[in-house]
PDB file of C-alpha atoms in Angstrom:
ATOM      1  CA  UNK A  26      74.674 251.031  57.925  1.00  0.00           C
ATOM      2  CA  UNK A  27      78.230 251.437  58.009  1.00  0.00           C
ATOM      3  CA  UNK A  28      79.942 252.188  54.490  1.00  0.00           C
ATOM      4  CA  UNK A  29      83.104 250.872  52.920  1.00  0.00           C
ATOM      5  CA  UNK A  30      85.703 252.695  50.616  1.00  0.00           C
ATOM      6  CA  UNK A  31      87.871 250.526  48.186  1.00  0.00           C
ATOM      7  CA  UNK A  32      90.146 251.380  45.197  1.00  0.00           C
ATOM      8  CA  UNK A  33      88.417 250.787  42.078  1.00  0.00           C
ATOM      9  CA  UNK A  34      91.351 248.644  40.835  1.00  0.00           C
ATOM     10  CA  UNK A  35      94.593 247.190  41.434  1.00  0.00           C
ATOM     11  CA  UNK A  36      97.118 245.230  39.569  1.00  0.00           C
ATOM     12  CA  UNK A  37      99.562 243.125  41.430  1.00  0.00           C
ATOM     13  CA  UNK A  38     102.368 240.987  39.614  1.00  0.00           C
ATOM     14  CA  UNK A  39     101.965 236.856  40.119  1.00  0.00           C
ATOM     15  CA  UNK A  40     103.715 235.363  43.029  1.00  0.00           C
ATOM     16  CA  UNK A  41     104.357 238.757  44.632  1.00  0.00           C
ATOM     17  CA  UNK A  42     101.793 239.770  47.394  1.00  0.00           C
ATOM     18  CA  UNK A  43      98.395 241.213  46.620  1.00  0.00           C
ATOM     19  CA  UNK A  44      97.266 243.904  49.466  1.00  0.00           C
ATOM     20  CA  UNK A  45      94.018 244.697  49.242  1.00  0.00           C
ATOM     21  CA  UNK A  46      92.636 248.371  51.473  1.00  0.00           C
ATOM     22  CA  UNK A  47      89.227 249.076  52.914  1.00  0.00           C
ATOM     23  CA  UNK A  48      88.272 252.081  54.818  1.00  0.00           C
ATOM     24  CA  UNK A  49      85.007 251.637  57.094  1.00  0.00           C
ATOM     25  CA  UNK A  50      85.083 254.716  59.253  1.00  0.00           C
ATOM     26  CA  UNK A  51      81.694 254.939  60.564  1.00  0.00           C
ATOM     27  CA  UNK A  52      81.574 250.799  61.219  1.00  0.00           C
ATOM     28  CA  UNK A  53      79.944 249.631  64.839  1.00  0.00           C
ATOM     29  CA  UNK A  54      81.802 248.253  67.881  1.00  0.00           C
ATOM     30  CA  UNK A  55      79.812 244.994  67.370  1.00  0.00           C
ATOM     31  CA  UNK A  56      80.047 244.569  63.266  1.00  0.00           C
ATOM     32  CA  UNK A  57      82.197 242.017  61.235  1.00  0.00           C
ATOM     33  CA  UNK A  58      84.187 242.612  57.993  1.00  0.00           C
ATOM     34  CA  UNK A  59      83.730 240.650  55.591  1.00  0.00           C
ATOM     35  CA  UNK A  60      85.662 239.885  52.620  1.00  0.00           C
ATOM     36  CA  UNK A  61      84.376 238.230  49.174  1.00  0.00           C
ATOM     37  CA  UNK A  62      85.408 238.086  45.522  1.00  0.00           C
ATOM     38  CA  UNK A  63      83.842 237.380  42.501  1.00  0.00           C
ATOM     39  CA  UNK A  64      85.856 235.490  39.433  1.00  0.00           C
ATOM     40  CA  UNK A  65      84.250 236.421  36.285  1.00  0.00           C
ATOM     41  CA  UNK A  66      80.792 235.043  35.462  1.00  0.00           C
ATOM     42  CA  UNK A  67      80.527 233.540  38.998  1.00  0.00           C
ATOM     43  CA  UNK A  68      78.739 234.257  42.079  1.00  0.00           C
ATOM     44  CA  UNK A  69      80.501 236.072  45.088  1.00  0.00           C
ATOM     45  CA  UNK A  70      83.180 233.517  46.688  1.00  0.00           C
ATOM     46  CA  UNK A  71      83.722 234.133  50.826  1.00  0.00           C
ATOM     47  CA  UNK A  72      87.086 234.862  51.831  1.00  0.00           C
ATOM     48  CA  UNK A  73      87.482 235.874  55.566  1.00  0.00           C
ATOM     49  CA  UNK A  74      85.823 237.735  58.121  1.00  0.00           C
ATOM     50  CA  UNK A  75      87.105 239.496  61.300  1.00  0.00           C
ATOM     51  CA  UNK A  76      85.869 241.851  64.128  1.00  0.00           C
ATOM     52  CA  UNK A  77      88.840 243.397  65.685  1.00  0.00           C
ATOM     53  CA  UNK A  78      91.820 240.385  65.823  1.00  0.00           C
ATOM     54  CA  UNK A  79      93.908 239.622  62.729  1.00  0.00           C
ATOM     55  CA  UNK A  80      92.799 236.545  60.967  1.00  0.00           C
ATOM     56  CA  UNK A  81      94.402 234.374  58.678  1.00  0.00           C
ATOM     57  CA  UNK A  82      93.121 231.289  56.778  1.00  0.00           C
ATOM     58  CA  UNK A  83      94.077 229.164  53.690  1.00  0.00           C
ATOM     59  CA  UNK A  84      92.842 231.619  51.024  1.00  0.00           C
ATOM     60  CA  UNK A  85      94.221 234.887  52.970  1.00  0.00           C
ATOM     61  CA  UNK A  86      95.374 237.651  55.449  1.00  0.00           C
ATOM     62  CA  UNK A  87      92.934 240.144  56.927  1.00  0.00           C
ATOM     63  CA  UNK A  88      94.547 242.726  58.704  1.00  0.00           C
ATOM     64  CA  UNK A  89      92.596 244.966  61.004  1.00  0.00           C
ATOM     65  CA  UNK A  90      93.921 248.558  62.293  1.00  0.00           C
ATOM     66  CA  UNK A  91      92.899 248.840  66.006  1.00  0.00           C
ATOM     67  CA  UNK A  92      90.509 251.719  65.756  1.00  0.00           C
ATOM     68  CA  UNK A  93      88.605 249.327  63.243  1.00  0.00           C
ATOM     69  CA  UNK A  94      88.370 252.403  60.946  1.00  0.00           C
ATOM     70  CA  UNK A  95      90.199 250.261  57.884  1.00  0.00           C
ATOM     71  CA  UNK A  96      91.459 246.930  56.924  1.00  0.00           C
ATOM     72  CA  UNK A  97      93.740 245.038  54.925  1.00  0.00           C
ATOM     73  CA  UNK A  98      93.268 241.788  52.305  1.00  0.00           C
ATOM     74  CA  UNK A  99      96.383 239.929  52.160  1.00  0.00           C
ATOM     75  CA  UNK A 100      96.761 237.761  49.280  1.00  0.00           C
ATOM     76  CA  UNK A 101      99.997 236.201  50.171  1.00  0.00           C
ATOM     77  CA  UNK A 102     101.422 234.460  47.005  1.00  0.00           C
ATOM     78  CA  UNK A 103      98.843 235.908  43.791  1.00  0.00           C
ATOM     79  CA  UNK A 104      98.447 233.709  41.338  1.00  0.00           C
ATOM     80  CA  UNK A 105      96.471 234.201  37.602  1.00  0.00           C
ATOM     81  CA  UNK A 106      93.390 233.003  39.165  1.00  0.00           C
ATOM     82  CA  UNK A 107      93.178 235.421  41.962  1.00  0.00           C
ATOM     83  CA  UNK A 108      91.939 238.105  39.223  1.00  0.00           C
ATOM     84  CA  UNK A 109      88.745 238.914  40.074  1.00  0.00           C
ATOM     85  CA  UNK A 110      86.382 241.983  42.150  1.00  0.00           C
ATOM     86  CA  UNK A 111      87.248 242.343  45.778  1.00  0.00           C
ATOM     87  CA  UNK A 112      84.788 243.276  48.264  1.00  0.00           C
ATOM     88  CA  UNK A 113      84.985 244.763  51.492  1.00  0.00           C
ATOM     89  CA  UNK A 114      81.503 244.014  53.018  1.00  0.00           C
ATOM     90  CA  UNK A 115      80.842 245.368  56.952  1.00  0.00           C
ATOM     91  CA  UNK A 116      78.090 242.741  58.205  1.00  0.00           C
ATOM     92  CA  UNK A 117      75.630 244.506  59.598  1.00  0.00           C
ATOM     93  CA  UNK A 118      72.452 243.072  61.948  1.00  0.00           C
ATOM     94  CA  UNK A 119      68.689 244.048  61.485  1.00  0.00           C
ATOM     95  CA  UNK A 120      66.681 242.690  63.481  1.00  0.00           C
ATOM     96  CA  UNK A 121      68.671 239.413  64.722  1.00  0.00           C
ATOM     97  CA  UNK A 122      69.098 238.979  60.762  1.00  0.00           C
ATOM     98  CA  UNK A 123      72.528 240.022  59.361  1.00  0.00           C
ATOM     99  CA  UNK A 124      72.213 241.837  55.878  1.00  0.00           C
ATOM    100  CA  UNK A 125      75.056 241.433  53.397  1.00  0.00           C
ATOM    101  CA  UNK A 126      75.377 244.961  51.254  1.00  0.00           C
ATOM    102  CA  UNK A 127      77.606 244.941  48.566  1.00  0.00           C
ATOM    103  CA  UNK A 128      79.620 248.335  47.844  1.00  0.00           C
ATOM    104  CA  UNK A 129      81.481 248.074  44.160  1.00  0.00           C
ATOM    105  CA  UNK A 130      84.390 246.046  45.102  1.00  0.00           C
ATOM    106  CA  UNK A 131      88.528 246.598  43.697  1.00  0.00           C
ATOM    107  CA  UNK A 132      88.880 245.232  40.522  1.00  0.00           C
ATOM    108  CA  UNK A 133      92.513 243.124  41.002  1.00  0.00           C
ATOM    109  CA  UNK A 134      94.349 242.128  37.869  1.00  0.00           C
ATOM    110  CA  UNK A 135      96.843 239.298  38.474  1.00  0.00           C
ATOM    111  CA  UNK A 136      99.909 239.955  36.049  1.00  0.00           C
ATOM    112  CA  UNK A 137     102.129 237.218  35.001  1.00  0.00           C
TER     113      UNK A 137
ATOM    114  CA  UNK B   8      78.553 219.429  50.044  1.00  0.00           C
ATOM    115  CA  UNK B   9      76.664 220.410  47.500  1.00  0.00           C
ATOM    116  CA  UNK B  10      76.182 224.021  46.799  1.00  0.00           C
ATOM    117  CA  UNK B  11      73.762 226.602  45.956  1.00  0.00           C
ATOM    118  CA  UNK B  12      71.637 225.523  43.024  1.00  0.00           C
ATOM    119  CA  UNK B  13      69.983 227.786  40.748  1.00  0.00           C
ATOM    120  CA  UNK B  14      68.189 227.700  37.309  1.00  0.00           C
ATOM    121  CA  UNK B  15      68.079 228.585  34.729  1.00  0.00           C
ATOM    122  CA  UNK B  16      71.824 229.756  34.095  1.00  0.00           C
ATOM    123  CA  UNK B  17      70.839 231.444  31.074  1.00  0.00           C
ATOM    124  CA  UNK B  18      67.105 232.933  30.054  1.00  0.00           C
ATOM    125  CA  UNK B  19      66.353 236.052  27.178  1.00  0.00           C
ATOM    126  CA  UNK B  20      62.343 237.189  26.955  1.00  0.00           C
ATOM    127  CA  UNK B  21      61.133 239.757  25.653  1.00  0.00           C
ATOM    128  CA  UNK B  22      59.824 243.208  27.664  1.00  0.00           C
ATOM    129  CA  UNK B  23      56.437 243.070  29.149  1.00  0.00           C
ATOM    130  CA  UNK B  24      56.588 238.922  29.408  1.00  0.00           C
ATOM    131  CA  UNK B  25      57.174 237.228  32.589  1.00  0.00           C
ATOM    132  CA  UNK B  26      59.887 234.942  34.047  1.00  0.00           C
ATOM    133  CA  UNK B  27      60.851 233.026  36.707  1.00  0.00           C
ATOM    134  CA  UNK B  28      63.728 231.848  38.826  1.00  0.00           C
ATOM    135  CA  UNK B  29      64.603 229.125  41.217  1.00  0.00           C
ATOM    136  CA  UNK B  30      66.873 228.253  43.886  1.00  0.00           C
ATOM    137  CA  UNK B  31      67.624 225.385  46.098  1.00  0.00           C
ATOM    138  CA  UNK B  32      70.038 226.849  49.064  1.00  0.00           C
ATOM    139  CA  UNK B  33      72.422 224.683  51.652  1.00  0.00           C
ATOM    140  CA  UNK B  34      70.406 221.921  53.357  1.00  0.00           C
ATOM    141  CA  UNK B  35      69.580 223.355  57.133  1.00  0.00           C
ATOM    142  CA  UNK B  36      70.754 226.984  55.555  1.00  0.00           C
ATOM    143  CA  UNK B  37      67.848 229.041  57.494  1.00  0.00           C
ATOM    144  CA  UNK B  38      68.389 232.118  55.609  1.00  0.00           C
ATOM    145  CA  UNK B  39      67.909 233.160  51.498  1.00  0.00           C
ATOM    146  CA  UNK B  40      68.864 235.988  49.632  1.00  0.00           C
ATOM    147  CA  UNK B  41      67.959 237.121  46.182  1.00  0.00           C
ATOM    148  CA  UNK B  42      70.579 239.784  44.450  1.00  0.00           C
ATOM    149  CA  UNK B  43      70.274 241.642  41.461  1.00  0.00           C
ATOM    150  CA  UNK B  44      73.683 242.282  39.977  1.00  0.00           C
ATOM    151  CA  UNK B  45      73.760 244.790  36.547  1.00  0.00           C
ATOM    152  CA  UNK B  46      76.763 244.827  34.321  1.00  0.00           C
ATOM    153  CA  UNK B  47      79.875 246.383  36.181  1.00  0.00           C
ATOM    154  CA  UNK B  48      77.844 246.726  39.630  1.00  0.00           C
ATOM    155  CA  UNK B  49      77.606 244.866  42.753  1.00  0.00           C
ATOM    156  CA  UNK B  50      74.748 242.705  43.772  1.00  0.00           C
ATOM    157  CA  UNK B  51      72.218 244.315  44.931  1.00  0.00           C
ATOM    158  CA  UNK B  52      70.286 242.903  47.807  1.00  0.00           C
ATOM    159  CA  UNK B  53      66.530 242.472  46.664  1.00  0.00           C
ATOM    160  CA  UNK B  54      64.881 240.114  49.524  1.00  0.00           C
ATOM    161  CA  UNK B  55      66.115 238.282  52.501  1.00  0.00           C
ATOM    162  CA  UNK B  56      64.201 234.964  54.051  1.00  0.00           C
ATOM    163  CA  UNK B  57      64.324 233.929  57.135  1.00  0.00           C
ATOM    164  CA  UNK B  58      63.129 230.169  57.034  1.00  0.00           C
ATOM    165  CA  UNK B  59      59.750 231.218  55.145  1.00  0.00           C
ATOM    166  CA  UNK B  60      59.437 234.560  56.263  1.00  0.00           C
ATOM    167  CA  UNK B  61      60.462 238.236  54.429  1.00  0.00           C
ATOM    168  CA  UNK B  62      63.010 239.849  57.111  1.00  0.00           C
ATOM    169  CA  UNK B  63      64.220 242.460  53.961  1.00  0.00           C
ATOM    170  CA  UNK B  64      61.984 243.244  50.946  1.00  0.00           C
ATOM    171  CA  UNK B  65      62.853 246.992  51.104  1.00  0.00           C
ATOM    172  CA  UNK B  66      64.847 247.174  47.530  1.00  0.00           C
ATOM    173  CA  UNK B  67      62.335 244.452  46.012  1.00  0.00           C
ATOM    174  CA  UNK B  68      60.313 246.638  43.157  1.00  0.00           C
ATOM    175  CA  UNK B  69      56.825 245.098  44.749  1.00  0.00           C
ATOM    176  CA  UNK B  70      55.334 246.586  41.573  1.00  0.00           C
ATOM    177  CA  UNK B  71      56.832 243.644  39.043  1.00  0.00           C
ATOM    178  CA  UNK B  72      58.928 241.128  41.137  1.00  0.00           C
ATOM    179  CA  UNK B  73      57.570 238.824  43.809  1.00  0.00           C
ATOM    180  CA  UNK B  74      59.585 236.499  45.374  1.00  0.00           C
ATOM    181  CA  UNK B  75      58.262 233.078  48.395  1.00  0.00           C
ATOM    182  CA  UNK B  76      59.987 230.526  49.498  1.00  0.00           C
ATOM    183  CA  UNK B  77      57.600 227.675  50.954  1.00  0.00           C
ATOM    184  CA  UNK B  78      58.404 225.396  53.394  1.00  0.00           C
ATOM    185  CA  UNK B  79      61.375 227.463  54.155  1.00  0.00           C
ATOM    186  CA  UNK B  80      63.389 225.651  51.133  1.00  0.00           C
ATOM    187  CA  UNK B  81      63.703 226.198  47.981  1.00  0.00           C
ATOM    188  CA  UNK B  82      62.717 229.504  46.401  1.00  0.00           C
ATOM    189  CA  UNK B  83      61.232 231.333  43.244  1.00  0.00           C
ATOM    190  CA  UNK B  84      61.718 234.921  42.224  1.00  0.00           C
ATOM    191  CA  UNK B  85      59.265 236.179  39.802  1.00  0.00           C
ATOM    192  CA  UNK B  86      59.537 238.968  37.342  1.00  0.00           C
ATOM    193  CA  UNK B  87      56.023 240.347  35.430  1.00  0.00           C
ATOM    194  CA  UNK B  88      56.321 242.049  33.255  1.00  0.00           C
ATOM    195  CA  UNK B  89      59.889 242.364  32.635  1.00  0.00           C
ATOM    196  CA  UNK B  90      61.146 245.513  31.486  1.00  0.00           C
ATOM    197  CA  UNK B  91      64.716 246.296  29.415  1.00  0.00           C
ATOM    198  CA  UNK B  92      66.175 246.911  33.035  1.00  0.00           C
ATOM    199  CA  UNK B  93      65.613 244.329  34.536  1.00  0.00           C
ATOM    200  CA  UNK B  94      68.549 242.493  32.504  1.00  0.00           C
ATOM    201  CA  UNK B  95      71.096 241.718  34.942  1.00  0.00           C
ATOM    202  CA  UNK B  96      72.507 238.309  36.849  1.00  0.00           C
ATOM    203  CA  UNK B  97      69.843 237.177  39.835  1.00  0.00           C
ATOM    204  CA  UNK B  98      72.208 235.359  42.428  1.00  0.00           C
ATOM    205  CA  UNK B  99      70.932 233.266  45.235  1.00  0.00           C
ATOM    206  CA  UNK B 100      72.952 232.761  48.118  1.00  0.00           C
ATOM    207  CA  UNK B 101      72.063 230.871  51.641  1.00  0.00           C
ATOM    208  CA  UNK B 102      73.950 231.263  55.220  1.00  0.00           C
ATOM    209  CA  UNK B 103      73.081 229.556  58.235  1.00  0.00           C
ATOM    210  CA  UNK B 104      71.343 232.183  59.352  1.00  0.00           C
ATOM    211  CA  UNK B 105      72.785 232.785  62.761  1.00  0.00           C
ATOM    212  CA  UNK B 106      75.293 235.285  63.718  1.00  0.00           C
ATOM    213  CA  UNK B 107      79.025 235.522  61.715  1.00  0.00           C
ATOM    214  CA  UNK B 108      77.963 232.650  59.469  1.00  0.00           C
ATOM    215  CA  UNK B 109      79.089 233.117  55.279  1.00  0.00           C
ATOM    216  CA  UNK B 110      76.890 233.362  52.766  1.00  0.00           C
ATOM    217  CA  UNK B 111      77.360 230.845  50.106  1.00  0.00           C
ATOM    218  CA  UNK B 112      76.391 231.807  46.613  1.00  0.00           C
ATOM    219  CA  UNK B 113      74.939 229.552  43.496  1.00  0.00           C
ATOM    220  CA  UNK B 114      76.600 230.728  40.007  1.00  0.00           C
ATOM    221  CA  UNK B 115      73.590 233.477  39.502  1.00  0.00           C
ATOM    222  CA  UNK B 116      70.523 233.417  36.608  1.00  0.00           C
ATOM    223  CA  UNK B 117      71.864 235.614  33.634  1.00  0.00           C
ATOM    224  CA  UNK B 118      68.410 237.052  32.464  1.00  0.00           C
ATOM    225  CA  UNK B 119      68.769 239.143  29.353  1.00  0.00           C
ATOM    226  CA  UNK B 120      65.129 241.745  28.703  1.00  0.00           C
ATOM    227  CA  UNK B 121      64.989 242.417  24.336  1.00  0.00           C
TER     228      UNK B 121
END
């Protein structure tokens, strides 16, 4: 199963962008990344996902490099309630089933 | 659309009793997962359903939790006996359960072993 590598934590000021790295080295020609956060005391919250194109959707930016070796969470505006854990998730498939295995996520603090 | 529903949100037992979980996924969400998440970790994938079957059990402690899901609904994870370790947040989450579908997840059982 292919790994990811975040920072443990970030702080990023409100309103100013929040950029978010991920290293998956090892990840598969045909697996996804997957971004999710969890606010505090709350289950996991899906952000975006991507294989090898940039996507963007109302929540955020996810920036791929073109080797797929590492990506990039763009939080475009942070606000107070974007403090939370950030994870970097590469989807991988068993079996026709797709596993979701959590590494320990960037903890980002939203400072006002 | 409603969400992922879980219960109880908050349960304390002592070690060595038992306890159990439930959790209602998406309507027409094939697949189920049960995560363990301790303090300052990520969740930890226990078991994975597809409809009623077990595609993952391999990080499910066989010894003391059990976990079904009949009719390829709602499901019940199962801890006896409990032990001091097993304190943690169980989250249930549900996806469609075909290819580059999200996972949705309920707000987690916070179970605390004394």
């Amino acid at each position: 199963d292919a790994k990811t590598t975040q920072p443990t934590s970030m702080d990023c000021a409100e309103g100013r962008a929040a950029n978010l790295p991920c290293n998956h080295s090892t990840i598969s020609g045909n697996e996804y990344v997957y971004w999710y956060r969890q606010i505090h005391s709350q289950g996991p919250q899906y952000i975006i996902h991507g294989l090898k194109n940039n996507e963007t959707n109302e929540m955020a930016s996810l920036i791929i490099t073109e080797d797929r070796k590492s990506s990039t969470l763009i939080l475009p505006h942070a606000t107070l309630r974007d403090t939370a854990v950030y994870y970097c998730i590469v989807r991988v498939s068993k079996g026709g089933s797709e596993k979701l295995v959590f590494g320990k996520g960037t903890k980002l603090t939203v400072n006002p | 659309e409603a969400g992922v529903a879980q219960s109880p949100r908050y349960k304390i037992i002592e070690k060595r009793q038992s306890v159990a979980f439930w959790c209602n996924p998406i309507s027409g969400h094939a697949t189920l997962y049960w995560y363990q998440q301790i303090l300052g970790q990520g969740p930890k994938l226990l078991i994975q359903f597809q409809n009623n079957g077990v595609v993952d059990d391999s990080q499910l402690p066989k010894d003391r939790f059990s976990a079904e899901r009949l009719k390829g609904v709602d499901s019940t994870l199962k801890i006896q006996p409990a032990k001091l370790e097993d304190s943690a947040v169980y989250l249930c989450a549900s996806s469609l359960g075909r290819e580059n579908t999200e996972a949705f997840f309920g707000q987690g059982t916070r179970l605390t072993v004394v």
